[in-house]
mmCIF file of C-alpha atoms in Angstrom:
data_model
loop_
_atom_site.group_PDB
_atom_site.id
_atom_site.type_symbol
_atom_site.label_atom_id
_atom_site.label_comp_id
_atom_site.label_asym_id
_atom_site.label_seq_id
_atom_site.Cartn_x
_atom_site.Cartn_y
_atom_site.Cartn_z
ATOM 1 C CA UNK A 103 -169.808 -89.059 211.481
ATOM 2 C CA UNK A 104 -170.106 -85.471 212.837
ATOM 3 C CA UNK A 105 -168.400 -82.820 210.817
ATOM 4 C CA UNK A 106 -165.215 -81.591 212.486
ATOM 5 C CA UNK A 107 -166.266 -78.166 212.913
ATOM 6 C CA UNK A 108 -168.553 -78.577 215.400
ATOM 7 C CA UNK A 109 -166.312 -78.904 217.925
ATOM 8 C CA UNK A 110 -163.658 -77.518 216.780
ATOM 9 C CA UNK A 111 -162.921 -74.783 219.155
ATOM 10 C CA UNK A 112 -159.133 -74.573 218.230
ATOM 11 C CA UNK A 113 -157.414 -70.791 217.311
ATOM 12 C CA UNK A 114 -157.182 -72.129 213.731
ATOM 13 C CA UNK A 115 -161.023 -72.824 213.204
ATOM 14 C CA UNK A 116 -162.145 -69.759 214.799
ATOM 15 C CA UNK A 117 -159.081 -67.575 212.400
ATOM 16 C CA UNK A 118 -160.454 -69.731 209.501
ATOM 17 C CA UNK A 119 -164.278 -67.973 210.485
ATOM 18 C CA UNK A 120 -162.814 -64.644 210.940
ATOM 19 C CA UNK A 121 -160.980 -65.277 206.984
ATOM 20 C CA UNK A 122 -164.370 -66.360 205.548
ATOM 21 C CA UNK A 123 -165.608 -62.587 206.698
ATOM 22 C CA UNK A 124 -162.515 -60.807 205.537
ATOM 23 C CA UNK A 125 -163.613 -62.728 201.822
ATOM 24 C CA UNK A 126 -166.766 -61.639 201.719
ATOM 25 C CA UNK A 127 -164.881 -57.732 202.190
ATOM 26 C CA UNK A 128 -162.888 -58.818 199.371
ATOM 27 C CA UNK A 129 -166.287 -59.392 196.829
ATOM 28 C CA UNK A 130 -167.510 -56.406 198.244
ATOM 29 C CA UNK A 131 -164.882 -54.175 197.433
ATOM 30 C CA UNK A 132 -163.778 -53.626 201.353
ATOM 31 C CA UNK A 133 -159.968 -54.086 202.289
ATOM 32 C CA UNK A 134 -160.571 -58.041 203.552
ATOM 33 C CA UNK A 135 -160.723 -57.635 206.993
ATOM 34 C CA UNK A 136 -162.614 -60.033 209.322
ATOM 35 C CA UNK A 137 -163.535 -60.639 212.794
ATOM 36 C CA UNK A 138 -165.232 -62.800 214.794
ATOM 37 C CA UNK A 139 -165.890 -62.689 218.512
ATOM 38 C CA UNK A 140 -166.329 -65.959 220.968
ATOM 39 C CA UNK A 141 -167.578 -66.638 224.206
ATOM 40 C CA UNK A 142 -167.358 -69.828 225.608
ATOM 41 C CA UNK A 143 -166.088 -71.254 222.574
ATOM 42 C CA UNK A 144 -169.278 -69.758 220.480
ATOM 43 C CA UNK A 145 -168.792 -66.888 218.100
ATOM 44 C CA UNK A 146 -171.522 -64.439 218.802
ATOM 45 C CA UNK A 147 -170.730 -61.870 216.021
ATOM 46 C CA UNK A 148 -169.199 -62.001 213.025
ATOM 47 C CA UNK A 149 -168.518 -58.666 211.171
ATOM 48 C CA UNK A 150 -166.404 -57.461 207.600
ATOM 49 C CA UNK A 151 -164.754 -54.233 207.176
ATOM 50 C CA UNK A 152 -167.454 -52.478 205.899
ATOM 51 C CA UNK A 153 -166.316 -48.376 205.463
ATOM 52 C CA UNK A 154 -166.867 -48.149 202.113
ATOM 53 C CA UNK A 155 -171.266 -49.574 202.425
ATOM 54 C CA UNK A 156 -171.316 -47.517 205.550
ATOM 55 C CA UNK A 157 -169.478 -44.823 204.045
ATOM 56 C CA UNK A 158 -168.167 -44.350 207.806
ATOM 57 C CA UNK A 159 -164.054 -44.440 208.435
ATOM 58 C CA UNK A 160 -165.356 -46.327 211.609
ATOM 59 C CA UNK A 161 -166.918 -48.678 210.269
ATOM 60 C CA UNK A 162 -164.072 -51.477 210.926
ATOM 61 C CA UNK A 163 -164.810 -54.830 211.209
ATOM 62 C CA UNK A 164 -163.263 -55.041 215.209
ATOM 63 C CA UNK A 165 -165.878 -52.290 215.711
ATOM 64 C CA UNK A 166 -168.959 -53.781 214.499
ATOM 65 C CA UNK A 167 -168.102 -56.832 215.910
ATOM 66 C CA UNK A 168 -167.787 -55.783 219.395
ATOM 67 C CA UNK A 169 -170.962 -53.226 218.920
ATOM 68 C CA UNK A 170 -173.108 -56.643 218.054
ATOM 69 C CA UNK A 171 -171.627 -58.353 220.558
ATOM 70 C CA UNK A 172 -172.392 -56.585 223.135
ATOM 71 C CA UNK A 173 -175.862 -55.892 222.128
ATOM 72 C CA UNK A 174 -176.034 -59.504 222.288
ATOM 73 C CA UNK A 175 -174.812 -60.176 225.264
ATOM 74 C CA UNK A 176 -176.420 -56.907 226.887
ATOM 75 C CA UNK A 177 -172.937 -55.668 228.566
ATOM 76 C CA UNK A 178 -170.696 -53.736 227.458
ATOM 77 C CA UNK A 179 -167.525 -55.319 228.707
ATOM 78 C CA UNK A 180 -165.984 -58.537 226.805
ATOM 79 C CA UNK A 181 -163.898 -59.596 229.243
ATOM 80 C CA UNK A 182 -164.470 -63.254 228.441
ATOM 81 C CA UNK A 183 -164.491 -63.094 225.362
ATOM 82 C CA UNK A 184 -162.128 -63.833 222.407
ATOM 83 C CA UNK A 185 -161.421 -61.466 219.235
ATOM 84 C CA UNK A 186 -160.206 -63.063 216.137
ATOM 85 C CA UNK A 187 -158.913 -60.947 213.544
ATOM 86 C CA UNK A 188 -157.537 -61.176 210.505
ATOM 87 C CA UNK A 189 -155.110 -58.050 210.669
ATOM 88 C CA UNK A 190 -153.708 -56.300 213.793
ATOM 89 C CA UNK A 191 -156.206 -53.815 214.673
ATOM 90 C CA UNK A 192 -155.382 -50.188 214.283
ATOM 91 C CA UNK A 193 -155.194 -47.080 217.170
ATOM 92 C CA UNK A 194 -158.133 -46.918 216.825
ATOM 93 C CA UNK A 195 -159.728 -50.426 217.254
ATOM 94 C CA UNK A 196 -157.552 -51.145 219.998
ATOM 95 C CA UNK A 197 -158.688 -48.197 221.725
ATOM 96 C CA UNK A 198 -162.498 -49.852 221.533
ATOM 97 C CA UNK A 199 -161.154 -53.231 222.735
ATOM 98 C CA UNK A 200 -158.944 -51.025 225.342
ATOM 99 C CA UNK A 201 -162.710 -49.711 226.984
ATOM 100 C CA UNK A 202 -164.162 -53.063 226.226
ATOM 101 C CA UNK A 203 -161.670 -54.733 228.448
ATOM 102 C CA UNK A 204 -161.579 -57.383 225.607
ATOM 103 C CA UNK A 205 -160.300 -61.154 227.471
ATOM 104 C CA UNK A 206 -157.852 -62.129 224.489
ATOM 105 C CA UNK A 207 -157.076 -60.908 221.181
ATOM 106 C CA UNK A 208 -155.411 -63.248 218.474
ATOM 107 C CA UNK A 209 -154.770 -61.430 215.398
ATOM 108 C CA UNK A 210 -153.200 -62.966 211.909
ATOM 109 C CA UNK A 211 -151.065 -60.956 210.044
ATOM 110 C CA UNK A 212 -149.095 -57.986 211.617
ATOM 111 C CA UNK A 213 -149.843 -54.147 209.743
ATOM 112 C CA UNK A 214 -146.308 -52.430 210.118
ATOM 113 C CA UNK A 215 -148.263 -49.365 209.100
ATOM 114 C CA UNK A 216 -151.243 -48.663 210.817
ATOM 115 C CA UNK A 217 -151.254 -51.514 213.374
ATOM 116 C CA UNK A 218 -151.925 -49.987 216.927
ATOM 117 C CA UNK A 219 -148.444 -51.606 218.061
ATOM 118 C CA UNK A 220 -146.580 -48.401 215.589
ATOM 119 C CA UNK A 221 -147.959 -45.757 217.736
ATOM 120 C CA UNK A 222 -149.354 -47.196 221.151
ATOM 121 C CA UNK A 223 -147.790 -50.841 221.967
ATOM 122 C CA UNK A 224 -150.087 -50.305 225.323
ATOM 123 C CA UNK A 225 -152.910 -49.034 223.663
ATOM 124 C CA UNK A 226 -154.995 -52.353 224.746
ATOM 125 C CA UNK A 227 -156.112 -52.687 228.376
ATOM 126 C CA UNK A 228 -153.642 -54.623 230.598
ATOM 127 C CA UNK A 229 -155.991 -57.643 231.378
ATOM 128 C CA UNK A 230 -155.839 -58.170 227.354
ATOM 129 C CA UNK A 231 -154.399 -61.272 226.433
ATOM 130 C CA UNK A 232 -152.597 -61.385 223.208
ATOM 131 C CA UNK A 233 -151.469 -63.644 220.045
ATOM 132 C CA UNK A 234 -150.527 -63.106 216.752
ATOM 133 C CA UNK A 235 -149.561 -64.641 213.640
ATOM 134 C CA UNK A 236 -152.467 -67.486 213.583
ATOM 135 C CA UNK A 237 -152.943 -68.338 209.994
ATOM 136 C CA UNK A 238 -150.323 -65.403 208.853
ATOM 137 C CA UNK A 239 -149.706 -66.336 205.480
ATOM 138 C CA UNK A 240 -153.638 -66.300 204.622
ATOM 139 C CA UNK A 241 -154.463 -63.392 206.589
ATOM 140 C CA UNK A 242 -151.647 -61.377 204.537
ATOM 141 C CA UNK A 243 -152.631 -63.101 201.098
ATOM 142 C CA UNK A 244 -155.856 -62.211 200.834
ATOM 143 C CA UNK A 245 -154.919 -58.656 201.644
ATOM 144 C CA UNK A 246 -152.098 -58.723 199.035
ATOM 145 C CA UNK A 247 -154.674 -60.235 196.353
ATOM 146 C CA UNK A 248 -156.744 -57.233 197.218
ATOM 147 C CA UNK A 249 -154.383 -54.645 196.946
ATOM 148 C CA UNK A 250 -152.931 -55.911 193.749
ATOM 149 C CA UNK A 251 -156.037 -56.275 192.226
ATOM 150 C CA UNK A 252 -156.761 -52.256 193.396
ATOM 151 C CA UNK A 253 -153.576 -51.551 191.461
ATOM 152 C CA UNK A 254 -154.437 -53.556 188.066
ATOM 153 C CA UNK B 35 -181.403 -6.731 216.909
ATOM 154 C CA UNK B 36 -180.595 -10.118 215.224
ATOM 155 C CA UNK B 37 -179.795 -13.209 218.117
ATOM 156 C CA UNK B 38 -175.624 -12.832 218.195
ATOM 157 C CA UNK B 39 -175.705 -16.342 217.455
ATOM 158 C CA UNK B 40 -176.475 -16.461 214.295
ATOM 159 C CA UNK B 41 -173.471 -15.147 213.488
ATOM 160 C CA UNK B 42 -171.525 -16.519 216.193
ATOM 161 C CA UNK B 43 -168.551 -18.631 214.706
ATOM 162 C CA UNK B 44 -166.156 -18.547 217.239
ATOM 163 C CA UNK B 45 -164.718 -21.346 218.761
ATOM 164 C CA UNK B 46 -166.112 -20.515 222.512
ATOM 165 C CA UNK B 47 -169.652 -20.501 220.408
ATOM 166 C CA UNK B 48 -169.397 -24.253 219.212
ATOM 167 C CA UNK B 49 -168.114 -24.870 222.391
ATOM 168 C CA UNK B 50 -170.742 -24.008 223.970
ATOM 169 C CA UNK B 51 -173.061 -25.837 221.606
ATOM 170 C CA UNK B 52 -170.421 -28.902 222.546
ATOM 171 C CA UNK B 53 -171.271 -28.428 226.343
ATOM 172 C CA UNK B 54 -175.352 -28.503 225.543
ATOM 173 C CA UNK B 55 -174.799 -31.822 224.295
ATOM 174 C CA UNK B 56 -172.255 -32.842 227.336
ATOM 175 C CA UNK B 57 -175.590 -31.740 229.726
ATOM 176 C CA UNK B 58 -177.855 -33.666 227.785
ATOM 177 C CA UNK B 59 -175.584 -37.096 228.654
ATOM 178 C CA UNK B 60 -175.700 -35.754 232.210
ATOM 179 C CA UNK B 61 -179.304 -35.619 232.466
ATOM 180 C CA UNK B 62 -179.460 -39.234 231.072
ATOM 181 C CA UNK B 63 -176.741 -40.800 233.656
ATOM 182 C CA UNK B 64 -173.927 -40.498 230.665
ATOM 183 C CA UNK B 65 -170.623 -39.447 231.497
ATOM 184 C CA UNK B 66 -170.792 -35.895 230.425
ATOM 185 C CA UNK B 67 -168.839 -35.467 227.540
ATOM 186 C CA UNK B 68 -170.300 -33.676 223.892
ATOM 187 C CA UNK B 69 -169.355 -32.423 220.864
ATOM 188 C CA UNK B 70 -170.165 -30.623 217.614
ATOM 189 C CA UNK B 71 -169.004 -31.229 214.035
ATOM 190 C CA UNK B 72 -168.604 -28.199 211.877
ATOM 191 C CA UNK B 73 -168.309 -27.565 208.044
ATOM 192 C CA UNK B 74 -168.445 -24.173 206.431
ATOM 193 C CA UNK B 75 -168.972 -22.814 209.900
ATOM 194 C CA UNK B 76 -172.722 -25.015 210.025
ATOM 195 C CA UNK B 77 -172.956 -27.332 212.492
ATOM 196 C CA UNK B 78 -173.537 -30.659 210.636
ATOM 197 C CA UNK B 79 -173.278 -32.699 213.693
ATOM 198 C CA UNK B 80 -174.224 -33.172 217.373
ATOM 199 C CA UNK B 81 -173.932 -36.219 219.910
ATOM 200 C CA UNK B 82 -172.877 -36.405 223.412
ATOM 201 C CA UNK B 83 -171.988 -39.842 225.050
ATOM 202 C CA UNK B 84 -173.846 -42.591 224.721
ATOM 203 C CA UNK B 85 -172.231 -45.598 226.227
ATOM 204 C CA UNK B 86 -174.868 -46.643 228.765
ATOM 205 C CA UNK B 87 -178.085 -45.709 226.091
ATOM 206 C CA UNK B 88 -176.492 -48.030 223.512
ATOM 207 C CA UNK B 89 -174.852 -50.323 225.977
ATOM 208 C CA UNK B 90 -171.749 -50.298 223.498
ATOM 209 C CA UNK B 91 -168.224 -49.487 224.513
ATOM 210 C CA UNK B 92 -167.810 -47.778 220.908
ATOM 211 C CA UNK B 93 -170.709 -45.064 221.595
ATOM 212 C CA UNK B 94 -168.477 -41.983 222.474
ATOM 213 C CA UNK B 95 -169.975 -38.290 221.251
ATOM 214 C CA UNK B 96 -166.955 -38.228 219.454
ATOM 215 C CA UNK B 97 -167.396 -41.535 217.204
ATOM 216 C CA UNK B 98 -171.151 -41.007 216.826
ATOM 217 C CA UNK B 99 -170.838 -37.346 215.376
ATOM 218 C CA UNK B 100 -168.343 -38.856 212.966
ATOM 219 C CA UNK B 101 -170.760 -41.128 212.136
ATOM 220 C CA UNK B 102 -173.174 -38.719 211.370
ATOM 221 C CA UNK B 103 -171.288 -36.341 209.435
ATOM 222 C CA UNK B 104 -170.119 -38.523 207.090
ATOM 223 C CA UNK B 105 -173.270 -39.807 206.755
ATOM 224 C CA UNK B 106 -174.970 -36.259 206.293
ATOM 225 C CA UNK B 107 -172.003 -35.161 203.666
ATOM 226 C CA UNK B 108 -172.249 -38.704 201.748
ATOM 227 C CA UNK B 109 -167.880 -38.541 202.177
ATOM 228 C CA UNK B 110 -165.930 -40.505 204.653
ATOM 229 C CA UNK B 111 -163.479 -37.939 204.801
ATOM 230 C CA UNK B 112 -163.254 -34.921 207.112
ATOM 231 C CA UNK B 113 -160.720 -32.558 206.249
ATOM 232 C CA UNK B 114 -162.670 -29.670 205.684
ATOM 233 C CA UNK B 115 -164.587 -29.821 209.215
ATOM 234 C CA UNK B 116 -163.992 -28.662 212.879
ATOM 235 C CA UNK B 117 -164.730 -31.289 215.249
ATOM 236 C CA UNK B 118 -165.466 -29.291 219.031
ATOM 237 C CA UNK B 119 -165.489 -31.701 222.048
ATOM 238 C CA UNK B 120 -165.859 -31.150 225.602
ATOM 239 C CA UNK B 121 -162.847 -33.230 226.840
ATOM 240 C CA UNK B 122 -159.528 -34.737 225.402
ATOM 241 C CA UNK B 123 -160.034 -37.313 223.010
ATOM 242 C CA UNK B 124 -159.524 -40.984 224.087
ATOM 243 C CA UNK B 125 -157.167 -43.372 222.042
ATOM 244 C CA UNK B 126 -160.502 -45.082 220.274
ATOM 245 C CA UNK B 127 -161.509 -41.555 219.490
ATOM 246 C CA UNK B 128 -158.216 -40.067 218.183
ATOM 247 C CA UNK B 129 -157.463 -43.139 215.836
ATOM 248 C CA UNK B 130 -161.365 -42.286 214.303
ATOM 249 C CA UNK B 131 -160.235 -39.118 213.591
ATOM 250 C CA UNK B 132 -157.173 -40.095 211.962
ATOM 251 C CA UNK B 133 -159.207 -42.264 209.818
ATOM 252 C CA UNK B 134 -161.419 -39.233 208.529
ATOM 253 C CA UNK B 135 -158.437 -36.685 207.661
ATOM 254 C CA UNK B 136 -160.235 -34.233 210.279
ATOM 255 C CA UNK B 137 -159.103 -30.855 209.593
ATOM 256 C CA UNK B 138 -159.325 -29.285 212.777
ATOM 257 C CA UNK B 139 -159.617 -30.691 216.521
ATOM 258 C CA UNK B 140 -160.741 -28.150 219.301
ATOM 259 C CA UNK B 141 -161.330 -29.548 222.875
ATOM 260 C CA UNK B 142 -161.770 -28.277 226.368
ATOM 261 C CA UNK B 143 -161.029 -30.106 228.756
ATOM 262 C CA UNK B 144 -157.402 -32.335 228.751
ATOM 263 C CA UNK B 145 -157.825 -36.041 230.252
ATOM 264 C CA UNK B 146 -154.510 -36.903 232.100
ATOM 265 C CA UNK B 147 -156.152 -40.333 232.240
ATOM 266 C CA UNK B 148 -157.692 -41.583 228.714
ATOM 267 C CA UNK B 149 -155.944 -38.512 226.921
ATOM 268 C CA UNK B 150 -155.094 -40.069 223.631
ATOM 269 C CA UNK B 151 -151.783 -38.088 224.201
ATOM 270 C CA UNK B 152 -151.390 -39.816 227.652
ATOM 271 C CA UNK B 153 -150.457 -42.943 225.336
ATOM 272 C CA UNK B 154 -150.077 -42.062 221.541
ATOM 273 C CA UNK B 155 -149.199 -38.088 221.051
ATOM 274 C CA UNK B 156 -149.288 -38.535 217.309
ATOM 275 C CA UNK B 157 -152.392 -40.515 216.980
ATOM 276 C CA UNK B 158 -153.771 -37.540 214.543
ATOM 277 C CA UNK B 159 -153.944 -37.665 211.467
ATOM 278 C CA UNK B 160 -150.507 -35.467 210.823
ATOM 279 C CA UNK B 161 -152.862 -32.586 208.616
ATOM 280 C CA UNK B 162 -155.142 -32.617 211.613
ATOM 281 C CA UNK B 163 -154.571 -29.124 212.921
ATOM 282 C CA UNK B 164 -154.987 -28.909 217.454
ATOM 283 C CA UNK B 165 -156.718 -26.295 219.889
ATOM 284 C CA UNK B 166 -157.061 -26.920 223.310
ATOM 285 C CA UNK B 167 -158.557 -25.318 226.412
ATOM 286 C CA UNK B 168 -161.402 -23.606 225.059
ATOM 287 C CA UNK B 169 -163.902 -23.234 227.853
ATOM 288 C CA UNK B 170 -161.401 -25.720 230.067
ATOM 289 C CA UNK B 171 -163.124 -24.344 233.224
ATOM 290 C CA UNK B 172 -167.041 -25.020 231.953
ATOM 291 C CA UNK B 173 -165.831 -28.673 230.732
ATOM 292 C CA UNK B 174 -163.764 -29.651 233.394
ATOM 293 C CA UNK B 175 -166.868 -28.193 236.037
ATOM 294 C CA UNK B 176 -169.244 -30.759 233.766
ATOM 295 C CA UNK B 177 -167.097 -33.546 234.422
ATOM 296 C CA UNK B 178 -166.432 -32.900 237.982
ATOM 297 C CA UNK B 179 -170.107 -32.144 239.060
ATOM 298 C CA UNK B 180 -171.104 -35.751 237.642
ATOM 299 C CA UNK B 181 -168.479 -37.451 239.250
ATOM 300 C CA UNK B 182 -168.885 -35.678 243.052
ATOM 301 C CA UNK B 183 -173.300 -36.759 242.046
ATOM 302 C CA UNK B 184 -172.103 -40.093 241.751
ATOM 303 C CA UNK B 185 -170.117 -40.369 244.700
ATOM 304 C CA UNK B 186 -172.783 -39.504 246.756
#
């Protein structure tokens, strides 16, 4: 019997991807974001905050995933491709994904502080498709985990 | 006689150092936009636009001098640093900036069209002191030239 996953090309599976990348954040110290980026229902990158190993505030995981990805794909527009992050990407994410002209974005949990929807709410460009709230609860747990365990 | 620019620390003197960059991405088919990163009045930074080199969306003078500041000064914060640049910050750029705590933002040339303040006025980091128009007339000229060369 073939394992599920292989063609499993639903919002949930590719979210769950995206969550095993925001974990490995976590053991690295990172606030646990993830992302991974499809195309025709393959991810071609997968990417972790990493600001703190790169010692680079830019160093977000929507960035590096849509540097690799284009570098793999050798264009530098994504309009058929998918983001899936774990957390709503900040001004300044969206603002990559704006000049990217990123197909669809689905995001997990909402950030009522820094999420690009506080300052800009049209910050993306207007071909952008957009959904939220796949896999919520996880997407916001492992951030809480990692916060709490900052504070202890 | 000592070279006045040795001691040159005014703004129009980075700027300038901002548009050498912005000519170097017009020689190489870039859209001509550069930009200088100063601590202590040292230039600790230069990069001009590399979008097309790089084939990345992400590769804006403005996010690679970041890049390699913090990288040179081993911090991920900027607060003690002058970023110059050519032309008006874009949305992706401003919410980088934000990120690092820049001290102090001086451009040239305002975008009415990718302006970060076209869609998110407070997109700064709210400690990030703002100049504009230094050397407008030089940046805008830049920008123009490349445009009317690739028209025709």
């Amino acid at each position: 019997m073939k394992p599920d996953s292989i063609f499993d090309t639903t919002p949930e599976y590719f979210m769950r991807e995206a969550l095993k990348q925001a974990a490995k954040a976590f053991d690295e110290g990172e606030v646990p974001v993830g992302a991974v980026l499809v195309c025709n229902n393959k991810i071609i990158s997968r990417a972790y905050n990493q600001v703190e190993l790169l010692n680079d505030p830019t160093g977000h995981a929507e960035i590096l995933a849509i540097t690799a990805a284009c570098s793999h794909l050798g264009i530098k527009y994504l309009q058929d491709c998918t983001l899936y992050v774990t957390l709503e990407p900040c001004l300044m994410c969206a603002g990559a994904l704006y000049w990217s002209q990123l197909g669809t974005l689905v995001y997990g949990a909402s950030d009522p502080k820094r999420g690009y929807t506080q300052k800009a709410v049209n910050a993306l460009h207007p071909k952008t498709k957009i959904t939220s709230g796949v896999l919520k609860e996880k997407c916001e747990e492992i951030l809480k985990s990692f916060f709490s365990t900052l504070r202890n």
